Every structure is written in C-alpha cells, then in structure tokens.
mmCIF file with all atom_site columns, C-alpha atoms in Angstrom:
data_model
loop_
_atom_site.group_PDB
_atom_site.id
_atom_site.type_symbol
_atom_site.label_atom_id
_atom_site.label_alt_id
_atom_site.label_comp_id
_atom_site.label_asym_id
_atom_site.label_entity_id
_atom_site.label_seq_id
_atom_site.pdbx_PDB_ins_code
_atom_site.Cartn_x
_atom_site.Cartn_y
_atom_site.Cartn_z
_atom_site.occupancy
_atom_site.B_iso_or_equiv
_atom_site.pdbx_formal_charge
_atom_site.auth_seq_id
_atom_site.auth_comp_id
_atom_site.auth_asym_id
_atom_site.auth_atom_id
_atom_site.pdbx_PDB_model_num
ATOM 1   C CA . UNK V 1 1   ? 0.015   -0.131 0.097   1.00 59.00 ? 1   UNK V CA 1
ATOM 2   C CA . UNK V 1 2   ? 2.160   3.004  -1.256  1.00 73.00 ? 2   UNK V CA 1
ATOM 3   C CA . UNK V 1 3   ? 0.926   6.472  -0.355  1.00 87.00 ? 3   UNK V CA 1
ATOM 4   C CA . UNK V 1 4   ? 0.086   8.863  -2.803  1.00 95.00 ? 4   UNK V CA 1
ATOM 5   C CA . UNK V 1 5   ? 2.905   11.142 -3.896  1.00 97.00 ? 5   UNK V CA 1
ATOM 6   C CA . UNK V 1 6   ? 2.663   14.914 -2.999  1.00 97.00 ? 6   UNK V CA 1
ATOM 7   C CA . UNK V 1 7   ? 5.545   17.387 -2.905  1.00 97.00 ? 7   UNK V CA 1
ATOM 8   C CA . UNK V 1 8   ? 6.629   17.910 0.439   1.00 96.00 ? 8   UNK V CA 1
ATOM 9   C CA . UNK V 1 9   ? 6.257   21.728 0.465   1.00 97.00 ? 9   UNK V CA 1
ATOM 10  C CA . UNK V 1 10  ? 4.582   24.589 -2.001  1.00 97.00 ? 10  UNK V CA 1
ATOM 11  C CA . UNK V 1 11  ? 5.004   28.380 -1.234  1.00 96.00 ? 11  UNK V CA 1
ATOM 12  C CA . UNK V 1 12  ? 3.645   31.424 -2.629  1.00 96.00 ? 12  UNK V CA 1
ATOM 13  C CA . UNK V 1 13  ? 3.097   35.075 -1.959  1.00 96.00 ? 13  UNK V CA 1
ATOM 14  C CA . UNK V 1 14  ? -0.235  36.331 -1.008  1.00 96.00 ? 14  UNK V CA 1
ATOM 15  C CA . UNK V 1 15  ? -2.413  36.772 -3.767  1.00 96.00 ? 15  UNK V CA 1
ATOM 16  C CA . UNK V 1 16  ? -0.510  34.343 -6.090  1.00 97.00 ? 16  UNK V CA 1
ATOM 17  C CA . UNK V 1 17  ? -1.821  31.046 -7.368  1.00 97.00 ? 17  UNK V CA 1
ATOM 18  C CA . UNK V 1 18  ? -0.270  27.703 -6.204  1.00 97.00 ? 18  UNK V CA 1
ATOM 19  C CA . UNK V 1 19  ? -0.862  24.249 -7.362  1.00 98.00 ? 19  UNK V CA 1
ATOM 20  C CA . UNK V 1 20  ? -0.420  20.762 -5.336  1.00 98.00 ? 20  UNK V CA 1
ATOM 21  C CA . UNK V 1 21  ? -0.029  17.682 -7.258  1.00 98.00 ? 21  UNK V CA 1
ATOM 22  C CA . UNK V 1 22  ? -0.879  14.185 -6.089  1.00 98.00 ? 22  UNK V CA 1
ATOM 23  C CA . UNK V 1 23  ? 0.508   11.309 -8.170  1.00 97.00 ? 23  UNK V CA 1
ATOM 24  C CA . UNK V 1 24  ? -0.988  7.808  -7.698  1.00 96.00 ? 24  UNK V CA 1
ATOM 25  C CA . UNK V 1 25  ? -1.417  4.788  -10.176 1.00 94.00 ? 25  UNK V CA 1
ATOM 26  C CA . UNK V 1 26  ? -4.022  3.190  -12.286 1.00 93.00 ? 26  UNK V CA 1
ATOM 27  C CA . UNK V 1 27  ? -5.350  1.424  -9.233  1.00 92.00 ? 27  UNK V CA 1
ATOM 28  C CA . UNK V 1 28  ? -6.203  4.383  -7.358  1.00 94.00 ? 28  UNK V CA 1
ATOM 29  C CA . UNK V 1 29  ? -6.486  7.900  -8.903  1.00 96.00 ? 29  UNK V CA 1
ATOM 30  C CA . UNK V 1 30  ? -6.384  6.663  -12.398 1.00 95.00 ? 30  UNK V CA 1
ATOM 31  C CA . UNK V 1 31  ? -9.253  4.524  -11.996 1.00 94.00 ? 31  UNK V CA 1
ATOM 32  C CA . UNK V 1 32  ? -11.660 6.493  -9.795  1.00 94.00 ? 32  UNK V CA 1
ATOM 33  C CA . UNK V 1 33  ? -13.075 9.910  -9.830  1.00 95.00 ? 33  UNK V CA 1
ATOM 34  C CA . UNK V 1 34  ? -13.136 9.835  -6.033  1.00 94.00 ? 34  UNK V CA 1
ATOM 35  C CA . UNK V 1 35  ? -10.062 11.851 -5.104  1.00 96.00 ? 35  UNK V CA 1
ATOM 36  C CA . UNK V 1 36  ? -10.604 14.327 -2.060  1.00 97.00 ? 36  UNK V CA 1
ATOM 37  C CA . UNK V 1 37  ? -8.499  17.254 -0.444  1.00 98.00 ? 37  UNK V CA 1
ATOM 38  C CA . UNK V 1 38  ? -7.980  18.072 3.064   1.00 98.00 ? 38  UNK V CA 1
ATOM 39  C CA . UNK V 1 39  ? -6.736  21.035 4.804   1.00 98.00 ? 39  UNK V CA 1
ATOM 40  C CA . UNK V 1 40  ? -4.915  20.719 8.517   1.00 98.00 ? 40  UNK V CA 1
ATOM 41  C CA . UNK V 1 41  ? -4.064  23.641 10.500  1.00 97.00 ? 41  UNK V CA 1
ATOM 42  C CA . UNK V 1 42  ? -1.536  22.492 13.513  1.00 95.00 ? 42  UNK V CA 1
ATOM 43  C CA . UNK V 1 43  ? -3.189  20.708 16.471  1.00 93.00 ? 43  UNK V CA 1
ATOM 44  C CA . UNK V 1 44  ? -6.550  20.721 14.701  1.00 95.00 ? 44  UNK V CA 1
ATOM 45  C CA . UNK V 1 45  ? -8.358  17.995 12.655  1.00 96.00 ? 45  UNK V CA 1
ATOM 46  C CA . UNK V 1 46  ? -8.389  17.771 9.010   1.00 97.00 ? 46  UNK V CA 1
ATOM 47  C CA . UNK V 1 47  ? -11.260 19.760 7.166   1.00 97.00 ? 47  UNK V CA 1
ATOM 48  C CA . UNK V 1 48  ? -12.820 18.592 3.608   1.00 97.00 ? 48  UNK V CA 1
ATOM 49  C CA . UNK V 1 49  ? -11.904 21.108 0.805   1.00 98.00 ? 49  UNK V CA 1
ATOM 50  C CA . UNK V 1 50  ? -12.656 19.117 -2.359  1.00 97.00 ? 50  UNK V CA 1
ATOM 51  C CA . UNK V 1 51  ? -14.463 15.678 -3.230  1.00 96.00 ? 51  UNK V CA 1
ATOM 52  C CA . UNK V 1 52  ? -14.830 13.770 -6.072  1.00 95.00 ? 52  UNK V CA 1
ATOM 53  C CA . UNK V 1 53  ? -12.050 15.657 -7.889  1.00 96.00 ? 53  UNK V CA 1
ATOM 54  C CA . UNK V 1 54  ? -13.611 19.011 -8.188  1.00 97.00 ? 54  UNK V CA 1
ATOM 55  C CA . UNK V 1 55  ? -16.513 19.803 -5.931  1.00 96.00 ? 55  UNK V CA 1
ATOM 56  C CA . UNK V 1 56  ? -16.445 22.122 -3.200  1.00 97.00 ? 56  UNK V CA 1
ATOM 57  C CA . UNK V 1 57  ? -18.089 21.316 -0.010  1.00 94.00 ? 57  UNK V CA 1
ATOM 58  C CA . UNK V 1 58  ? -20.807 24.093 1.132   1.00 94.00 ? 58  UNK V CA 1
ATOM 59  C CA . UNK V 1 59  ? -18.675 26.951 2.916   1.00 95.00 ? 59  UNK V CA 1
ATOM 60  C CA . UNK V 1 60  ? -15.591 26.195 1.289   1.00 97.00 ? 60  UNK V CA 1
ATOM 61  C CA . UNK V 1 61  ? -13.884 29.203 -0.839  1.00 96.00 ? 61  UNK V CA 1
ATOM 62  C CA . UNK V 1 62  ? -14.233 29.187 -4.402  1.00 96.00 ? 62  UNK V CA 1
ATOM 63  C CA . UNK V 1 63  ? -10.501 29.850 -4.279  1.00 97.00 ? 63  UNK V CA 1
ATOM 64  C CA . UNK V 1 64  ? -9.901  26.199 -3.802  1.00 98.00 ? 64  UNK V CA 1
ATOM 65  C CA . UNK V 1 65  ? -10.393 24.271 -6.943  1.00 98.00 ? 65  UNK V CA 1
ATOM 66  C CA . UNK V 1 66  ? -9.462  20.506 -8.080  1.00 98.00 ? 66  UNK V CA 1
ATOM 67  C CA . UNK V 1 67  ? -8.567  18.460 -11.162 1.00 97.00 ? 67  UNK V CA 1
ATOM 68  C CA . UNK V 1 68  ? -7.512  15.230 -12.193 1.00 98.00 ? 68  UNK V CA 1
ATOM 69  C CA . UNK V 1 69  ? -5.470  14.068 -15.431 1.00 97.00 ? 69  UNK V CA 1
ATOM 70  C CA . UNK V 1 70  ? -4.461  10.614 -15.823 1.00 97.00 ? 70  UNK V CA 1
ATOM 71  C CA . UNK V 1 71  ? -3.075  9.372  -12.429 1.00 97.00 ? 71  UNK V CA 1
ATOM 72  C CA . UNK V 1 72  ? -2.291  12.924 -11.220 1.00 98.00 ? 72  UNK V CA 1
ATOM 73  C CA . UNK V 1 73  ? -4.767  14.927 -9.184  1.00 98.00 ? 73  UNK V CA 1
ATOM 74  C CA . UNK V 1 74  ? -4.242  18.581 -8.325  1.00 98.00 ? 74  UNK V CA 1
ATOM 75  C CA . UNK V 1 75  ? -5.445  21.099 -6.047  1.00 98.00 ? 75  UNK V CA 1
ATOM 76  C CA . UNK V 1 76  ? -4.999  24.766 -6.835  1.00 98.00 ? 76  UNK V CA 1
ATOM 77  C CA . UNK V 1 77  ? -5.223  27.654 -4.505  1.00 97.00 ? 77  UNK V CA 1
ATOM 78  C CA . UNK V 1 78  ? -5.591  31.098 -5.982  1.00 97.00 ? 78  UNK V CA 1
ATOM 79  C CA . UNK V 1 79  ? -5.496  34.323 -4.584  1.00 96.00 ? 79  UNK V CA 1
ATOM 80  C CA . UNK V 1 80  ? -3.286  32.913 -1.910  1.00 97.00 ? 80  UNK V CA 1
ATOM 81  C CA . UNK V 1 81  ? -4.171  34.078 1.772   1.00 97.00 ? 81  UNK V CA 1
ATOM 82  C CA . UNK V 1 82  ? -2.379  34.013 4.965   1.00 96.00 ? 82  UNK V CA 1
ATOM 83  C CA . UNK V 1 83  ? -5.053  31.510 6.530   1.00 96.00 ? 83  UNK V CA 1
ATOM 84  C CA . UNK V 1 84  ? -4.184  29.238 3.631   1.00 97.00 ? 84  UNK V CA 1
ATOM 85  C CA . UNK V 1 85  ? -1.051  28.197 5.356   1.00 97.00 ? 85  UNK V CA 1
ATOM 86  C CA . UNK V 1 86  ? -1.443  24.632 6.390   1.00 97.00 ? 86  UNK V CA 1
ATOM 87  C CA . UNK V 1 87  ? -0.817  20.900 5.631   1.00 98.00 ? 87  UNK V CA 1
ATOM 88  C CA . UNK V 1 88  ? -2.788  19.780 2.396   1.00 98.00 ? 88  UNK V CA 1
ATOM 89  C CA . UNK V 1 89  ? -3.482  16.013 2.134   1.00 98.00 ? 89  UNK V CA 1
ATOM 90  C CA . UNK V 1 90  ? -4.757  14.126 -0.948  1.00 97.00 ? 90  UNK V CA 1
ATOM 91  C CA . UNK V 1 91  ? -6.945  11.119 -0.776  1.00 97.00 ? 91  UNK V CA 1
ATOM 92  C CA . UNK V 1 92  ? -8.092  8.651  -3.457  1.00 96.00 ? 92  UNK V CA 1
ATOM 93  C CA . UNK V 1 93  ? -10.342 5.417  -3.313  1.00 94.00 ? 93  UNK V CA 1
ATOM 94  C CA . UNK V 1 94  ? -8.257  2.473  -4.477  1.00 93.00 ? 94  UNK V CA 1
ATOM 95  C CA . UNK V 1 95  ? -9.102  -0.676 -5.661  1.00 90.00 ? 95  UNK V CA 1
ATOM 96  C CA . UNK V 1 96  ? -7.684  -2.918 -2.963  1.00 81.00 ? 96  UNK V CA 1
ATOM 97  C CA . UNK V 1 97  ? -6.862  -0.885 0.061   1.00 78.00 ? 97  UNK V CA 1
ATOM 98  C CA . UNK V 1 98  ? -10.347 1.595  -0.417  1.00 86.00 ? 98  UNK V CA 1
ATOM 99  C CA . UNK V 1 99  ? -8.525  4.641  0.861   1.00 92.00 ? 99  UNK V CA 1
ATOM 100 C CA . UNK V 1 100 ? -5.143  6.119  0.355   1.00 94.00 ? 100 UNK V CA 1
ATOM 101 C CA . UNK V 1 101 ? -3.874  9.127  1.588   1.00 96.00 ? 101 UNK V CA 1
ATOM 102 C CA . UNK V 1 102 ? -0.839  11.400 0.116   1.00 97.00 ? 102 UNK V CA 1
ATOM 103 C CA . UNK V 1 103 ? 2.044   12.217 2.054   1.00 96.00 ? 103 UNK V CA 1
ATOM 104 C CA . UNK V 1 104 ? 1.121   15.522 2.968   1.00 97.00 ? 104 UNK V CA 1
ATOM 105 C CA . UNK V 1 105 ? 2.290   19.267 1.552   1.00 97.00 ? 105 UNK V CA 1
ATOM 106 C CA . UNK V 1 106 ? 3.290   22.166 3.682   1.00 98.00 ? 106 UNK V CA 1
ATOM 107 C CA . UNK V 1 107 ? 1.829   25.217 2.204   1.00 98.00 ? 107 UNK V CA 1
ATOM 108 C CA . UNK V 1 108 ? 3.767   28.516 3.302   1.00 97.00 ? 108 UNK V CA 1
ATOM 109 C CA . UNK V 1 109 ? 2.501   31.850 2.681   1.00 95.00 ? 109 UNK V CA 1
ATOM 110 C CA . UNK V 1 110 ? 5.498   34.218 1.925   1.00 92.00 ? 110 UNK V CA 1
ATOM 111 C CA . UNK M 2 1   ? -24.742 19.643 13.907  1.00 95.00 ? 1   UNK M CA 1
ATOM 112 C CA . UNK M 2 2   ? -22.483 16.551 13.446  1.00 96.00 ? 2   UNK M CA 1
ATOM 113 C CA . UNK M 2 3   ? -20.410 15.642 16.332  1.00 97.00 ? 3   UNK M CA 1
ATOM 114 C CA . UNK M 2 4   ? -18.008 12.842 16.530  1.00 98.00 ? 4   UNK M CA 1
ATOM 115 C CA . UNK M 2 5   ? -16.489 12.160 20.168  1.00 97.00 ? 5   UNK M CA 1
ATOM 116 C CA . UNK M 2 6   ? -13.622 9.563  20.461  1.00 97.00 ? 6   UNK M CA 1
ATOM 117 C CA . UNK M 2 7   ? -12.576 7.828  23.690  1.00 96.00 ? 7   UNK M CA 1
ATOM 118 C CA . UNK M 2 8   ? -10.383 4.984  24.749  1.00 96.00 ? 8   UNK M CA 1
ATOM 119 C CA . UNK M 2 9   ? -6.765  6.181  23.998  1.00 95.00 ? 9   UNK M CA 1
ATOM 120 C CA . UNK M 2 10  ? -4.212  6.179  26.389  1.00 96.00 ? 10  UNK M CA 1
ATOM 121 C CA . UNK M 2 11  ? -0.612  4.296  27.052  1.00 97.00 ? 11  UNK M CA 1
ATOM 122 C CA . UNK M 2 12  ? -0.420  0.671  26.703  1.00 97.00 ? 12  UNK M CA 1
ATOM 123 C CA . UNK M 2 13  ? 2.457   -1.404 26.614  1.00 97.00 ? 13  UNK M CA 1
ATOM 124 C CA . UNK M 2 14  ? 3.676   -3.180 23.235  1.00 97.00 ? 14  UNK M CA 1
ATOM 125 C CA . UNK M 2 15  ? 1.793   -6.263 22.954  1.00 97.00 ? 15  UNK M CA 1
ATOM 126 C CA . UNK M 2 16  ? -1.392  -4.874 24.730  1.00 97.00 ? 16  UNK M CA 1
ATOM 127 C CA . UNK M 2 17  ? -4.709  -3.851 23.592  1.00 97.00 ? 17  UNK M CA 1
ATOM 128 C CA . UNK M 2 18  ? -7.230  -0.750 23.446  1.00 98.00 ? 18  UNK M CA 1
ATOM 129 C CA . UNK M 2 19  ? -10.730 -0.279 22.444  1.00 98.00 ? 19  UNK M CA 1
ATOM 130 C CA . UNK M 2 20  ? -11.347 2.841  21.149  1.00 98.00 ? 20  UNK M CA 1
ATOM 131 C CA . UNK M 2 21  ? -15.143 4.156  21.004  1.00 98.00 ? 21  UNK M CA 1
ATOM 132 C CA . UNK M 2 22  ? -16.442 7.218  18.638  1.00 98.00 ? 22  UNK M CA 1
ATOM 133 C CA . UNK M 2 23  ? -20.132 8.595  19.926  1.00 98.00 ? 23  UNK M CA 1
ATOM 134 C CA . UNK M 2 24  ? -21.937 10.095 16.978  1.00 98.00 ? 24  UNK M CA 1
ATOM 135 C CA . UNK M 2 25  ? -24.738 12.377 16.924  1.00 97.00 ? 25  UNK M CA 1
ATOM 136 C CA . UNK M 2 26  ? -26.276 14.658 14.407  1.00 97.00 ? 26  UNK M CA 1
ATOM 137 C CA . UNK M 2 27  ? -26.895 12.549 11.466  1.00 96.00 ? 27  UNK M CA 1
ATOM 138 C CA . UNK M 2 28  ? -28.595 9.385  10.862  1.00 97.00 ? 28  UNK M CA 1
ATOM 139 C CA . UNK M 2 29  ? -25.718 7.108  11.652  1.00 96.00 ? 29  UNK M CA 1
ATOM 140 C CA . UNK M 2 30  ? -26.644 3.980  10.005  1.00 95.00 ? 30  UNK M CA 1
ATOM 141 C CA . UNK M 2 31  ? -26.862 5.691  6.424   1.00 95.00 ? 31  UNK M CA 1
ATOM 142 C CA . UNK M 2 32  ? -23.019 6.274  6.292   1.00 95.00 ? 32  UNK M CA 1
ATOM 143 C CA . UNK M 2 33  ? -20.056 4.628  6.089   1.00 95.00 ? 33  UNK M CA 1
ATOM 144 C CA . UNK M 2 34  ? -17.287 5.351  8.863   1.00 96.00 ? 34  UNK M CA 1
ATOM 145 C CA . UNK M 2 35  ? -13.778 5.046  9.051   1.00 96.00 ? 35  UNK M CA 1
ATOM 146 C CA . UNK M 2 36  ? -10.617 5.370  11.541  1.00 97.00 ? 36  UNK M CA 1
ATOM 147 C CA . UNK M 2 37  ? -7.853  7.635  10.076  1.00 97.00 ? 37  UNK M CA 1
ATOM 148 C CA . UNK M 2 38  ? -4.296  8.012  12.438  1.00 98.00 ? 38  UNK M CA 1
ATOM 149 C CA . UNK M 2 39  ? -1.629  10.437 12.379  1.00 97.00 ? 39  UNK M CA 1
ATOM 150 C CA . UNK M 2 40  ? 1.683   9.405  13.884  1.00 97.00 ? 40  UNK M CA 1
ATOM 151 C CA . UNK M 2 41  ? 3.339   12.390 15.753  1.00 95.00 ? 41  UNK M CA 1
ATOM 152 C CA . UNK M 2 42  ? 4.900   14.948 13.155  1.00 94.00 ? 42  UNK M CA 1
ATOM 153 C CA . UNK M 2 43  ? 3.628   12.679 10.202  1.00 95.00 ? 43  UNK M CA 1
ATOM 154 C CA . UNK M 2 44  ? 0.719   12.452 7.781   1.00 95.00 ? 44  UNK M CA 1
ATOM 155 C CA . UNK M 2 45  ? -2.742  10.851 7.806   1.00 97.00 ? 45  UNK M CA 1
ATOM 156 C CA . UNK M 2 46  ? -2.860  7.108  7.432   1.00 96.00 ? 46  UNK M CA 1
ATOM 157 C CA . UNK M 2 47  ? -6.129  5.303  6.645   1.00 95.00 ? 47  UNK M CA 1
ATOM 158 C CA . UNK M 2 48  ? -6.687  2.632  8.934   1.00 96.00 ? 48  UNK M CA 1
ATOM 159 C CA . UNK M 2 49  ? -9.987  0.819  8.454   1.00 96.00 ? 49  UNK M CA 1
ATOM 160 C CA . UNK M 2 50  ? -13.603 1.493  7.171   1.00 94.00 ? 50  UNK M CA 1
ATOM 161 C CA . UNK M 2 51  ? -16.964 -0.225 7.721   1.00 94.00 ? 51  UNK M CA 1
ATOM 162 C CA . UNK M 2 52  ? -19.933 0.449  5.547   1.00 92.00 ? 52  UNK M CA 1
ATOM 163 C CA . UNK M 2 53  ? -23.329 1.712  6.894   1.00 93.00 ? 53  UNK M CA 1
ATOM 164 C CA . UNK M 2 54  ? -24.716 -1.698 7.771   1.00 93.00 ? 54  UNK M CA 1
ATOM 165 C CA . UNK M 2 55  ? -21.495 -3.114 9.190   1.00 93.00 ? 55  UNK M CA 1
ATOM 166 C CA . UNK M 2 56  ? -21.813 -5.827 6.748   1.00 93.00 ? 56  UNK M CA 1
ATOM 167 C CA . UNK M 2 57  ? -18.543 -4.558 4.707   1.00 92.00 ? 57  UNK M CA 1
ATOM 168 C CA . UNK M 2 58  ? -15.342 -4.060 6.502   1.00 94.00 ? 58  UNK M CA 1
ATOM 169 C CA . UNK M 2 59  ? -11.869 -2.921 5.124   1.00 94.00 ? 59  UNK M CA 1
ATOM 170 C CA . UNK M 2 60  ? -8.335  -2.726 6.613   1.00 95.00 ? 60  UNK M CA 1
ATOM 171 C CA . UNK M 2 61  ? -5.073  -1.230 5.802   1.00 94.00 ? 61  UNK M CA 1
ATOM 172 C CA . UNK M 2 62  ? -2.244  -3.981 5.365   1.00 93.00 ? 62  UNK M CA 1
ATOM 173 C CA . UNK M 2 63  ? -0.493  -2.518 8.431   1.00 95.00 ? 63  UNK M CA 1
ATOM 174 C CA . UNK M 2 64  ? -3.330  -3.406 10.823  1.00 97.00 ? 64  UNK M CA 1
ATOM 175 C CA . UNK M 2 65  ? -4.967  -6.459 9.074   1.00 96.00 ? 65  UNK M CA 1
ATOM 176 C CA . UNK M 2 66  ? -5.235  -9.341 11.497  1.00 97.00 ? 66  UNK M CA 1
ATOM 177 C CA . UNK M 2 67  ? -4.562  -7.081 14.624  1.00 98.00 ? 67  UNK M CA 1
ATOM 178 C CA . UNK M 2 68  ? -7.431  -4.316 14.371  1.00 98.00 ? 68  UNK M CA 1
ATOM 179 C CA . UNK M 2 69  ? -11.003 -4.816 14.320  1.00 98.00 ? 69  UNK M CA 1
ATOM 180 C CA . UNK M 2 70  ? -13.796 -2.115 13.258  1.00 98.00 ? 70  UNK M CA 1
ATOM 181 C CA . UNK M 2 71  ? -17.077 -2.479 14.175  1.00 98.00 ? 71  UNK M CA 1
ATOM 182 C CA . UNK M 2 72  ? -20.423 -0.452 14.832  1.00 98.00 ? 72  UNK M CA 1
ATOM 183 C CA . UNK M 2 73  ? -23.479 -0.572 16.682  1.00 97.00 ? 73  UNK M CA 1
ATOM 184 C CA . UNK M 2 74  ? -26.238 1.402  14.818  1.00 97.00 ? 74  UNK M CA 1
ATOM 185 C CA . UNK M 2 75  ? -28.780 1.221  17.704  1.00 97.00 ? 75  UNK M CA 1
ATOM 186 C CA . UNK M 2 76  ? -26.167 3.122  19.913  1.00 98.00 ? 76  UNK M CA 1
ATOM 187 C CA . UNK M 2 77  ? -24.722 5.359  17.059  1.00 98.00 ? 77  UNK M CA 1
ATOM 188 C CA . UNK M 2 78  ? -21.336 4.264  18.020  1.00 98.00 ? 78  UNK M CA 1
ATOM 189 C CA . UNK M 2 79  ? -18.067 2.982  16.190  1.00 98.00 ? 79  UNK M CA 1
ATOM 190 C CA . UNK M 2 80  ? -15.391 0.849  17.534  1.00 98.00 ? 80  UNK M CA 1
ATOM 191 C CA . UNK M 2 81  ? -11.753 -0.011 16.887  1.00 98.00 ? 81  UNK M CA 1
ATOM 192 C CA . UNK M 2 82  ? -10.504 -3.127 18.750  1.00 98.00 ? 82  UNK M CA 1
ATOM 193 C CA . UNK M 2 83  ? -6.636  -2.862 18.552  1.00 98.00 ? 83  UNK M CA 1
ATOM 194 C CA . UNK M 2 84  ? -4.745  -6.008 19.569  1.00 98.00 ? 84  UNK M CA 1
ATOM 195 C CA . UNK M 2 85  ? -1.008  -6.735 19.741  1.00 98.00 ? 85  UNK M CA 1
ATOM 196 C CA . UNK M 2 86  ? 0.025   -3.108 19.730  1.00 98.00 ? 86  UNK M CA 1
ATOM 197 C CA . UNK M 2 87  ? 3.278   -2.042 18.328  1.00 98.00 ? 87  UNK M CA 1
ATOM 198 C CA . UNK M 2 88  ? 5.277   1.130  18.920  1.00 97.00 ? 88  UNK M CA 1
ATOM 199 C CA . UNK M 2 89  ? 4.536   2.174  15.545  1.00 97.00 ? 89  UNK M CA 1
ATOM 200 C CA . UNK M 2 90  ? 0.727   2.143  16.163  1.00 98.00 ? 90  UNK M CA 1
ATOM 201 C CA . UNK M 2 91  ? 1.719   5.423  18.097  1.00 98.00 ? 91  UNK M CA 1
ATOM 202 C CA . UNK M 2 92  ? -0.825  8.025  16.870  1.00 98.00 ? 92  UNK M CA 1
ATOM 203 C CA . UNK M 2 93  ? -3.876  10.386 17.176  1.00 98.00 ? 93  UNK M CA 1
ATOM 204 C CA . UNK M 2 94  ? -6.581  7.869  16.028  1.00 98.00 ? 94  UNK M CA 1
ATOM 205 C CA . UNK M 2 95  ? -9.500  10.181 14.086  1.00 98.00 ? 95  UNK M CA 1
ATOM 206 C CA . UNK M 2 96  ? -12.960 9.131  14.040  1.00 98.00 ? 96  UNK M CA 1
ATOM 207 C CA . UNK M 2 97  ? -14.198 9.807  10.404  1.00 97.00 ? 97  UNK M CA 1
ATOM 208 C CA . UNK M 2 98  ? -17.887 10.147 8.661   1.00 97.00 ? 98  UNK M CA 1
ATOM 209 C CA . UNK M 2 99  ? -17.656 8.946  5.141   1.00 94.00 ? 99  UNK M CA 1
ATOM 210 C CA . UNK M 2 100 ? -19.747 10.783 2.696   1.00 89.00 ? 100 UNK M CA 1
ATOM 211 C CA . UNK M 2 101 ? -21.702 8.002  1.672   1.00 86.00 ? 101 UNK M CA 1
ATOM 212 C CA . UNK M 2 102 ? -23.209 4.561  2.732   1.00 81.00 ? 102 UNK M CA 1
ATOM 213 C CA . UNK M 2 103 ? -20.338 2.757  1.040   1.00 82.00 ? 103 UNK M CA 1
ATOM 214 C CA . UNK M 2 104 ? -16.562 3.693  1.448   1.00 80.00 ? 104 UNK M CA 1
ATOM 215 C CA . UNK M 2 105 ? -15.851 6.448  -1.031  1.00 85.00 ? 105 UNK M CA 1
ATOM 216 C CA . UNK M 2 106 ? -12.709 7.763  0.563   1.00 86.00 ? 106 UNK M CA 1
ATOM 217 C CA . UNK M 2 107 ? -14.181 10.842 1.208   1.00 93.00 ? 107 UNK M CA 1
ATOM 218 C CA . UNK M 2 108 ? -14.524 12.146 4.702   1.00 95.00 ? 108 UNK M CA 1
ATOM 219 C CA . UNK M 2 109 ? -17.021 15.190 5.506   1.00 94.00 ? 109 UNK M CA 1
ATOM 220 C CA . UNK M 2 110 ? -16.543 15.285 9.273   1.00 96.00 ? 110 UNK M CA 1
ATOM 221 C CA . UNK M 2 111 ? -13.802 14.191 11.594  1.00 97.00 ? 111 UNK M CA 1
ATOM 222 C CA . UNK M 2 112 ? -13.556 14.031 15.336  1.00 97.00 ? 112 UNK M CA 1
ATOM 223 C CA . UNK M 2 113 ? -10.893 15.872 17.342  1.00 96.00 ? 113 UNK M CA 1
ATOM 224 C CA . UNK M 2 114 ? -9.018  12.537 17.866  1.00 96.00 ? 114 UNK M CA 1
ATOM 225 C CA . UNK M 2 115 ? -7.817  10.511 20.818  1.00 97.00 ? 115 UNK M CA 1
ATOM 226 C CA . UNK M 2 116 ? -4.272  9.595  21.350  1.00 97.00 ? 116 UNK M CA 1
ATOM 227 C CA . UNK M 2 117 ? -2.851  5.986  21.612  1.00 98.00 ? 117 UNK M CA 1
ATOM 228 C CA . UNK M 2 118 ? 0.830   5.637  22.821  1.00 98.00 ? 118 UNK M CA 1
ATOM 229 C CA . UNK M 2 119 ? 2.198   2.302  22.824  1.00 97.00 ? 119 UNK M CA 1
ATOM 230 C CA . UNK M 2 120 ? 5.483   2.267  24.779  1.00 96.00 ? 120 UNK M CA 1
ATOM 231 C CA . UNK M 2 121 ? 7.148   0.090  27.524  1.00 93.00 ? 121 UNK M CA 1
#
C-alpha cells in the first residue's frame, strides 16, 4: 500500500496561485473520480476542501479548485491568503486498499 | 450539527490491547460508512479501517490487518476499533471519520478531534 505522492512543500506570496500535485497509479487516482483534498492546521482535525476530484463542500471558498489528469490529481489555491498556510492531503479510493492518502504538502505563504 | 466524540485512547505496552469508541450524533448514523484514520506524531494521515453503513463490509490497511477490528452499533450510534497486539509504530492520534456516503468512497466530510494512543514500554 504505497501512499500517493505529494511535494513536501509549496510556497507562494499573498494573492498568487499555487498548485499541489498528487500522483497515484492506475489502481487509485487513474481509475476513480474519488479524489478528495483536506486542509489541516497545526493541532486541528483535517477539513474537507474538495471531493470527487473537483467539487467543493458548502462553505469552502471558491479559491480552492481540483482537477485530475491520468494518474495525477491537483489542488489549486488562487488568491493565496495567510489563512491558507496549512498542511494539505490528497486521498483517493483504491481498488484493493479502499482509501489511500498522500504524504502531505506544507503550504507556506511568504 | 454533526459531532464525533472519540474515547478510549491512552498509554499501553507493546503487545497490549485497547478499544476505541466514537459516539456519533447529528446525522442518521446507519446511513453512512465510517472510518478510522490515524496520524503519528509529526507525520501525515494514514487510513486505518472502514466499515459500511450496515456494518456488513469492513476494510483494513495492510499495516493493521489481523490485529485491529472495526465494528459499529447502529442502535447506539457508536463506532469501535478493537486494537490488539499493539506495536510502537501504532502510536498516533486516531480520528473517527464520517464517510460521505453509505459505502466507502474515500471521502470524509466530518472528523472527530482525535484520541491519542501511545504504545511504549
């Protein structure tokens, strides 16, 4: 059960856009439109930001968007704000393991 | 308002057992799959186990298969995780997680605050 691959860190200045990639395989991201993204601030529980590749739950800013191409999913944060500084995790449904998370990406607002 | 309240964490010696519970409220419990997700200190999220809304289907990560057992009591709106043969590497905050649908779809829309399990001699 290998975790999905995310960059360890991504940074950007306020107002800029950043994109976090999440690479899996044909047994997870490549086969299902069941990719979700979570934001986690230090000491807090994760929060759902994107589900089913590109859908936003009620209350999540439209500055957050998701996409997928082949075995790679992406989360884009536009108009970066200080409050966006957090850890972000992708997750995908997988054929055998059912759920697999990425290793996490630390987003820093410069 | 959806609430998930975990309990049962604590310090245990290697080889020991613990049973985690998660009391759910604010939604029709039996209509949704539930999961346990853990996070070791300073590390990322790791899926542990999931169970369908009816309880008839269960799934486990390879790292816990044969040692952990997930179950639910829909009459009491409670999720459980029985953890046996605990190892040092099982040390983590364990989150109770509500899945988005009745079956497991790798989408958690609500999380508990977590309960810490420490395995140490």
